[in-house]
């Protein structure tokens, strides 16, 4: 048997009996300490990332154990937690701390290792710019009409730009605020500089690329009517996944599952009459 447990803090250690929530795991893992803007209030990651990552690691562990079982016939137990799932996502911040002893702090949307690599305000909204290499930095400077910045000794290489990333951000944002997001995105795409708009979720699901990649799927629910679902993010060439049924109503598949377990109709009826299942 392959048995997997996900808990707040795992099955061993001094915190094994504690209850756990995503917020608690984010706080204790260090994620909250390096999220948000410098000097701002403590801010969690916007999505329940420790919950989600614990689930991903559980699936990874189950598949690893299954491969082992196919080879050896032996099962095993998998033990993972929200706390460890959150710590695992501090890989860059932990690596910096291990190497330097310096505790990483919040940087807003800026990158810890590359500049410019962050969100900038424009004339009408905001956009993200990823000029993370020397080549893309030089392309960016030309695309925004500031080729002089390439030769500026303050920003001559990535190390220099990181030392002055806030000064550099102020210069670039002043430029970006002179035109609209759509105009800048056109110019940056033409120049080969990675960039993108800052979408809300309504805009995400209207994006033509999101629809082309089938990341929104609409199904008919027997009670709620048309219901949209997030699509499958991994595309397999030979065995592609498909979302074919909406979320079930309460008890919708009770009989089906009990029959699969080997119970006949009289046995299922007795369970229903006794209130054991519904």
mmCIF file of C-alpha atoms in Angstrom:
data_model
loop_
_atom_site.group_PDB
_atom_site.id
_atom_site.type_symbol
_atom_site.label_atom_id
_atom_site.label_comp_id
_atom_site.label_asym_id
_atom_site.label_seq_id
_atom_site.Cartn_x
_atom_site.Cartn_y
_atom_site.Cartn_z
ATOM 1 C CA UNK A 1 0.000 0.000 0.000
ATOM 2 C CA UNK A 2 1.066 3.569 -0.730
ATOM 3 C CA UNK A 3 -0.263 5.856 2.008
ATOM 4 C CA UNK A 4 0.126 9.630 1.948
ATOM 5 C CA UNK A 5 -0.584 12.085 4.742
ATOM 6 C CA UNK A 6 -0.616 15.874 4.512
ATOM 7 C CA UNK A 7 -0.760 17.806 7.777
ATOM 8 C CA UNK A 8 0.154 21.206 9.128
ATOM 9 C CA UNK A 9 3.618 20.232 10.385
ATOM 10 C CA UNK A 10 4.215 16.558 9.526
ATOM 11 C CA UNK A 11 4.049 13.358 11.558
ATOM 12 C CA UNK A 12 7.296 13.844 13.512
ATOM 13 C CA UNK A 13 8.991 16.669 15.396
ATOM 14 C CA UNK A 14 7.852 18.915 18.261
ATOM 15 C CA UNK A 15 5.025 20.549 16.244
ATOM 16 C CA UNK A 16 3.503 17.294 14.937
ATOM 17 C CA UNK A 17 0.303 17.661 17.000
ATOM 18 C CA UNK A 18 -0.349 21.284 16.050
ATOM 19 C CA UNK A 19 -3.110 22.220 13.677
ATOM 20 C CA UNK A 20 -2.024 24.065 10.571
ATOM 21 C CA UNK A 21 -3.363 26.633 8.158
ATOM 22 C CA UNK A 22 -1.794 28.191 5.090
ATOM 23 C CA UNK A 23 -1.387 31.558 6.807
ATOM 24 C CA UNK A 24 0.452 29.994 9.763
ATOM 25 C CA UNK A 25 2.742 28.023 7.458
ATOM 26 C CA UNK A 26 3.520 31.109 5.375
ATOM 27 C CA UNK A 27 4.434 33.048 8.494
ATOM 28 C CA UNK A 28 6.627 30.366 10.074
ATOM 29 C CA UNK A 29 8.367 29.411 6.823
ATOM 30 C CA UNK A 30 9.727 32.894 6.170
ATOM 31 C CA UNK A 31 7.529 33.526 3.130
ATOM 32 C CA UNK A 32 5.695 36.445 4.726
ATOM 33 C CA UNK A 33 8.976 38.002 5.878
ATOM 34 C CA UNK A 34 10.106 38.502 2.277
ATOM 35 C CA UNK A 35 6.747 39.336 0.671
ATOM 36 C CA UNK A 36 5.348 42.825 0.135
ATOM 37 C CA UNK A 37 7.062 46.203 -0.100
ATOM 38 C CA UNK A 38 10.026 47.481 1.925
ATOM 39 C CA UNK A 39 8.831 48.981 5.185
ATOM 40 C CA UNK A 40 5.257 47.850 4.599
ATOM 41 C CA UNK A 41 3.066 45.690 6.852
ATOM 42 C CA UNK A 42 3.477 41.909 6.918
ATOM 43 C CA UNK A 43 1.929 40.540 3.729
ATOM 44 C CA UNK A 44 1.158 36.968 2.785
ATOM 45 C CA UNK A 45 1.456 35.555 -0.712
ATOM 46 C CA UNK A 46 -1.861 36.277 -2.448
ATOM 47 C CA UNK A 47 -2.733 32.611 -3.019
ATOM 48 C CA UNK A 48 -2.653 29.771 -0.414
ATOM 49 C CA UNK A 49 0.740 28.692 -1.653
ATOM 50 C CA UNK A 50 1.682 26.381 1.230
ATOM 51 C CA UNK A 51 -1.618 24.508 0.861
ATOM 52 C CA UNK A 52 -1.084 24.175 -2.872
ATOM 53 C CA UNK A 53 2.579 23.249 -2.699
ATOM 54 C CA UNK A 54 1.937 20.602 -0.048
ATOM 55 C CA UNK A 55 -0.538 19.036 -2.478
ATOM 56 C CA UNK A 56 1.984 19.166 -5.323
ATOM 57 C CA UNK A 57 4.661 17.520 -3.177
ATOM 58 C CA UNK A 58 2.151 14.894 -2.066
ATOM 59 C CA UNK A 59 1.366 14.038 -5.691
ATOM 60 C CA UNK A 60 5.099 13.982 -6.487
ATOM 61 C CA UNK A 61 5.714 11.687 -3.523
ATOM 62 C CA UNK A 62 2.881 9.333 -4.478
ATOM 63 C CA UNK A 63 4.165 9.045 -8.055
ATOM 64 C CA UNK A 64 7.718 8.432 -6.810
ATOM 65 C CA UNK A 65 6.459 5.722 -4.455
ATOM 66 C CA UNK A 66 4.368 4.213 -7.236
ATOM 67 C CA UNK A 67 7.403 3.956 -9.524
ATOM 68 C CA UNK A 68 9.263 2.275 -6.657
ATOM 69 C CA UNK A 69 6.371 -0.151 -6.193
ATOM 70 C CA UNK A 70 6.334 -1.017 -9.901
ATOM 71 C CA UNK A 71 10.029 -1.927 -9.589
ATOM 72 C CA UNK A 72 9.987 -3.697 -6.220
ATOM 73 C CA UNK A 73 6.391 -4.480 -5.290
ATOM 74 C CA UNK A 74 6.862 -2.581 -2.028
ATOM 75 C CA UNK A 75 4.642 0.202 -0.770
ATOM 76 C CA UNK A 76 5.587 3.001 1.615
ATOM 77 C CA UNK A 77 4.257 5.941 3.548
ATOM 78 C CA UNK A 78 4.581 9.543 2.353
ATOM 79 C CA UNK A 79 4.601 12.332 4.933
ATOM 80 C CA UNK A 80 4.503 15.981 3.887
ATOM 81 C CA UNK A 81 3.131 19.193 5.348
ATOM 82 C CA UNK A 82 2.057 22.756 4.714
ATOM 83 C CA UNK A 83 5.058 23.987 6.715
ATOM 84 C CA UNK A 84 7.586 22.105 4.591
ATOM 85 C CA UNK A 85 5.755 22.942 1.388
ATOM 86 C CA UNK A 86 6.128 26.631 2.250
ATOM 87 C CA UNK A 87 9.796 26.362 3.288
ATOM 88 C CA UNK A 88 10.574 24.594 0.004
ATOM 89 C CA UNK A 89 9.347 27.661 -1.897
ATOM 90 C CA UNK A 90 11.946 29.906 -0.265
ATOM 91 C CA UNK A 91 14.666 28.326 -2.410
ATOM 92 C CA UNK A 92 16.213 31.590 -3.655
ATOM 93 C CA UNK A 93 15.844 33.415 -0.369
ATOM 94 C CA UNK A 94 17.233 30.452 1.587
ATOM 95 C CA UNK A 95 20.153 30.098 -0.834
ATOM 96 C CA UNK A 96 21.004 33.788 -0.375
ATOM 97 C CA UNK A 97 20.796 33.424 3.408
ATOM 98 C CA UNK A 98 22.910 30.247 3.461
ATOM 99 C CA UNK A 99 25.558 31.846 1.263
ATOM 100 C CA UNK A 100 25.744 35.296 2.835
ATOM 101 C CA UNK A 101 24.065 35.141 6.229
ATOM 102 C CA UNK A 102 21.962 38.133 5.160
ATOM 103 C CA UNK A 103 18.249 37.875 5.887
ATOM 104 C CA UNK A 104 16.245 38.674 2.699
ATOM 105 C CA UNK A 105 13.702 41.462 3.026
ATOM 106 C CA UNK A 106 10.630 42.439 0.978
ATOM 107 C CA UNK A 107 11.376 44.018 -2.399
ATOM 108 C CA UNK A 108 7.937 44.633 -3.844
ATOM 109 C CA UNK A 109 7.891 43.331 -7.416
ATOM 110 C CA UNK A 110 11.677 43.706 -7.857
ATOM 111 C CA UNK A 111 13.959 40.708 -8.384
ATOM 112 C CA UNK A 112 16.549 39.645 -5.808
ATOM 113 C CA UNK A 113 19.278 38.937 -8.329
ATOM 114 C CA UNK A 114 18.519 40.878 -11.516
ATOM 115 C CA UNK A 115 17.576 44.426 -12.475
ATOM 116 C CA UNK A 116 15.479 45.766 -14.035
ATOM 117 C CA UNK A 117 12.998 42.972 -13.437
ATOM 118 C CA UNK A 118 9.808 44.352 -11.894
ATOM 119 C CA UNK A 119 6.489 46.150 -12.380
ATOM 120 C CA UNK A 120 6.407 49.766 -13.545
ATOM 121 C CA UNK A 121 3.519 52.226 -13.660
ATOM 122 C CA UNK A 122 2.597 53.580 -17.060
ATOM 123 C CA UNK A 123 0.407 56.455 -18.216
ATOM 124 C CA UNK A 124 -2.771 54.407 -17.740
ATOM 125 C CA UNK A 125 -1.918 51.283 -15.697
ATOM 126 C CA UNK A 126 1.141 49.090 -15.078
ATOM 127 C CA UNK A 127 3.301 46.523 -16.860
ATOM 128 C CA UNK A 128 5.984 44.028 -15.921
ATOM 129 C CA UNK A 129 9.412 44.137 -17.554
ATOM 130 C CA UNK A 130 11.983 41.344 -17.426
ATOM 131 C CA UNK A 131 15.306 42.726 -18.619
ATOM 132 C CA UNK A 132 17.233 40.133 -16.627
ATOM 133 C CA UNK A 133 20.306 39.809 -18.871
ATOM 134 C CA UNK A 134 22.791 42.307 -20.206
ATOM 135 C CA UNK A 135 21.453 41.779 -23.707
ATOM 136 C CA UNK A 136 17.820 42.437 -22.790
ATOM 137 C CA UNK A 137 18.885 45.455 -20.702
ATOM 138 C CA UNK A 138 20.502 47.024 -23.734
ATOM 139 C CA UNK A 139 17.482 46.200 -25.901
ATOM 140 C CA UNK A 140 15.222 47.805 -23.296
ATOM 141 C CA UNK A 141 17.246 51.021 -23.207
ATOM 142 C CA UNK A 142 16.988 51.403 -26.971
ATOM 143 C CA UNK A 143 13.278 50.486 -27.037
ATOM 144 C CA UNK A 144 12.352 53.178 -24.510
ATOM 145 C CA UNK A 145 14.501 55.831 -26.153
ATOM 146 C CA UNK A 146 17.194 55.902 -23.475
ATOM 147 C CA UNK A 147 20.307 54.392 -25.143
ATOM 148 C CA UNK A 148 22.397 56.654 -22.893
ATOM 149 C CA UNK A 149 21.645 54.368 -19.944
ATOM 150 C CA UNK A 150 23.683 51.573 -21.538
ATOM 151 C CA UNK A 151 26.876 53.625 -21.155
ATOM 152 C CA UNK A 152 25.931 55.053 -17.756
ATOM 153 C CA UNK A 153 28.554 53.722 -15.284
ATOM 154 C CA UNK A 154 25.896 53.491 -12.565
ATOM 155 C CA UNK A 155 24.162 50.750 -14.547
ATOM 156 C CA UNK A 156 27.042 49.230 -16.520
ATOM 157 C CA UNK A 157 26.297 45.629 -15.483
ATOM 158 C CA UNK A 158 23.793 43.659 -13.433
ATOM 159 C CA UNK A 159 25.787 43.978 -10.206
ATOM 160 C CA UNK A 160 25.814 47.763 -10.549
ATOM 161 C CA UNK A 161 22.114 47.830 -11.412
ATOM 162 C CA UNK A 162 21.254 45.720 -8.363
ATOM 163 C CA UNK A 163 23.193 48.089 -6.108
ATOM 164 C CA UNK A 164 21.058 50.957 -7.407
ATOM 165 C CA UNK A 165 17.906 49.103 -8.380
ATOM 166 C CA UNK A 166 15.611 51.639 -6.676
ATOM 167 C CA UNK A 167 17.359 54.572 -8.363
ATOM 168 C CA UNK A 168 17.143 52.745 -11.689
ATOM 169 C CA UNK A 169 13.466 51.913 -11.144
ATOM 170 C CA UNK A 170 12.647 55.582 -10.559
ATOM 171 C CA UNK A 171 14.345 56.565 -13.835
ATOM 172 C CA UNK A 172 12.580 53.855 -15.822
ATOM 173 C CA UNK A 173 9.178 54.500 -14.286
ATOM 174 C CA UNK A 174 9.447 58.162 -15.211
ATOM 175 C CA UNK A 175 9.920 57.055 -18.818
ATOM 176 C CA UNK A 176 7.123 54.468 -18.747
ATOM 177 C CA UNK A 177 4.646 56.988 -17.352
ATOM 178 C CA UNK A 178 4.934 58.985 -20.559
ATOM 179 C CA UNK A 179 2.959 56.429 -22.603
ATOM 180 C CA UNK A 180 0.244 53.785 -22.237
ATOM 181 C CA UNK A 181 0.721 50.154 -21.331
ATOM 182 C CA UNK A 182 -0.529 48.958 -24.734
ATOM 183 C CA UNK A 183 1.883 51.236 -26.561
ATOM 184 C CA UNK A 184 4.851 50.123 -24.460
ATOM 185 C CA UNK A 185 3.975 46.443 -24.857
ATOM 186 C CA UNK A 186 3.961 46.840 -28.628
ATOM 187 C CA UNK A 187 7.359 48.552 -28.581
ATOM 188 C CA UNK A 188 8.912 46.063 -26.164
ATOM 189 C CA UNK A 189 7.617 43.027 -28.025
ATOM 190 C CA UNK A 190 9.001 44.439 -31.267
ATOM 191 C CA UNK A 191 12.367 44.971 -29.548
ATOM 192 C CA UNK A 192 12.471 41.453 -28.069
ATOM 193 C CA UNK A 193 12.172 42.549 -24.423
ATOM 194 C CA UNK A 194 10.042 40.217 -22.242
ATOM 195 C CA UNK A 195 7.128 42.214 -20.835
ATOM 196 C CA UNK A 196 3.466 41.830 -20.015
ATOM 197 C CA UNK A 197 0.383 43.578 -18.661
ATOM 198 C CA UNK A 198 -0.831 43.205 -15.073
ATOM 199 C CA UNK A 199 -4.145 41.374 -15.448
ATOM 200 C CA UNK A 200 -6.979 40.945 -13.018
ATOM 201 C CA UNK A 201 -8.755 37.586 -13.267
ATOM 202 C CA UNK A 202 -11.476 38.904 -15.565
ATOM 203 C CA UNK A 203 -8.758 39.979 -17.990
ATOM 204 C CA UNK A 204 -6.893 36.684 -17.604
ATOM 205 C CA UNK A 205 -9.824 34.638 -18.880
ATOM 206 C CA UNK A 206 -10.523 37.003 -21.754
ATOM 207 C CA UNK A 207 -6.954 36.760 -23.038
ATOM 208 C CA UNK A 208 -6.818 35.015 -26.445
ATOM 209 C CA UNK A 209 -3.735 33.008 -25.498
ATOM 210 C CA UNK A 210 -5.424 31.688 -22.344
ATOM 211 C CA UNK A 211 -8.351 30.560 -24.471
ATOM 212 C CA UNK A 212 -6.095 29.088 -27.151
ATOM 213 C CA UNK A 213 -4.338 27.042 -24.451
ATOM 214 C CA UNK A 214 -7.766 25.879 -23.162
ATOM 215 C CA UNK A 215 -7.109 27.204 -19.670
ATOM 216 C CA UNK A 216 -10.780 27.995 -19.144
ATOM 217 C CA UNK A 217 -13.369 25.249 -19.679
ATOM 218 C CA UNK A 218 -17.138 25.636 -19.414
ATOM 219 C CA UNK A 219 -19.350 22.710 -18.404
ATOM 220 C CA UNK A 220 -23.034 22.325 -17.629
ATOM 221 C CA UNK A 221 -23.722 21.651 -13.944
ATOM 222 C CA UNK A 222 -27.026 19.899 -13.102
ATOM 223 C CA UNK A 223 -27.874 22.469 -10.408
ATOM 224 C CA UNK A 224 -25.758 25.575 -11.026
ATOM 225 C CA UNK A 225 -26.042 25.607 -14.813
ATOM 226 C CA UNK A 226 -23.030 26.714 -16.912
ATOM 227 C CA UNK A 227 -19.901 26.661 -14.730
ATOM 228 C CA UNK A 228 -16.374 27.622 -15.718
ATOM 229 C CA UNK A 229 -13.300 25.703 -14.578
ATOM 230 C CA UNK A 230 -9.549 26.281 -14.779
ATOM 231 C CA UNK A 231 -8.160 24.121 -17.587
ATOM 232 C CA UNK A 232 -5.412 21.533 -17.363
ATOM 233 C CA UNK A 233 -2.005 23.270 -17.240
ATOM 234 C CA UNK A 234 0.057 20.289 -18.446
ATOM 235 C CA UNK A 235 -0.415 19.198 -22.034
ATOM 236 C CA UNK A 236 0.495 15.551 -22.791
ATOM 237 C CA UNK A 237 1.039 14.702 -26.446
ATOM 238 C CA UNK A 238 -0.339 11.146 -26.373
ATOM 239 C CA UNK A 239 -2.655 11.107 -23.347
ATOM 240 C CA UNK A 240 -3.987 14.647 -22.975
ATOM 241 C CA UNK A 241 -6.210 15.275 -20.000
ATOM 242 C CA UNK A 242 -9.761 16.527 -20.412
ATOM 243 C CA UNK A 243 -12.260 18.036 -17.998
ATOM 244 C CA UNK A 244 -15.481 16.203 -18.848
ATOM 245 C CA UNK A 245 -17.672 16.520 -15.751
ATOM 246 C CA UNK A 246 -18.456 19.361 -13.350
ATOM 247 C CA UNK A 247 -18.102 19.071 -9.586
ATOM 248 C CA UNK A 248 -20.654 16.532 -8.288
ATOM 249 C CA UNK A 249 -23.643 17.399 -6.182
ATOM 250 C CA UNK A 250 -23.648 16.094 -2.613
ATOM 251 C CA UNK A 251 -23.970 12.306 -2.741
ATOM 252 C CA UNK A 252 -24.295 12.194 -6.537
ATOM 253 C CA UNK A 253 -21.963 9.199 -6.900
ATOM 254 C CA UNK A 254 -22.733 7.375 -3.658
ATOM 255 C CA UNK A 255 -24.403 4.384 -5.325
ATOM 256 C CA UNK A 256 -21.768 4.222 -8.044
ATOM 257 C CA UNK A 257 -18.930 4.105 -5.509
ATOM 258 C CA UNK A 258 -20.630 1.568 -3.252
ATOM 259 C CA UNK A 259 -21.357 -0.692 -6.218
ATOM 260 C CA UNK A 260 -17.708 -0.391 -7.272
ATOM 261 C CA UNK A 261 -16.792 -1.536 -3.745
ATOM 262 C CA UNK A 262 -18.929 -4.663 -4.240
ATOM 263 C CA UNK A 263 -22.147 -3.833 -2.394
ATOM 264 C CA UNK A 264 -25.434 -4.941 -3.926
ATOM 265 C CA UNK A 265 -28.676 -2.965 -4.026
ATOM 266 C CA UNK A 266 -30.174 -4.380 -0.770
ATOM 267 C CA UNK A 267 -26.951 -3.596 1.114
ATOM 268 C CA UNK A 268 -26.879 -0.036 -0.233
ATOM 269 C CA UNK A 269 -30.547 0.411 0.698
ATOM 270 C CA UNK A 270 -29.810 -0.686 4.276
ATOM 271 C CA UNK A 271 -26.959 1.813 4.505
ATOM 272 C CA UNK A 272 -29.223 4.593 3.268
ATOM 273 C CA UNK A 273 -32.087 3.663 5.603
ATOM 274 C CA UNK A 274 -29.729 3.570 8.577
ATOM 275 C CA UNK A 275 -28.364 7.014 7.708
ATOM 276 C CA UNK A 276 -24.798 5.761 7.265
ATOM 277 C CA UNK A 277 -24.719 7.107 3.691
ATOM 278 C CA UNK A 278 -26.853 9.662 1.895
#
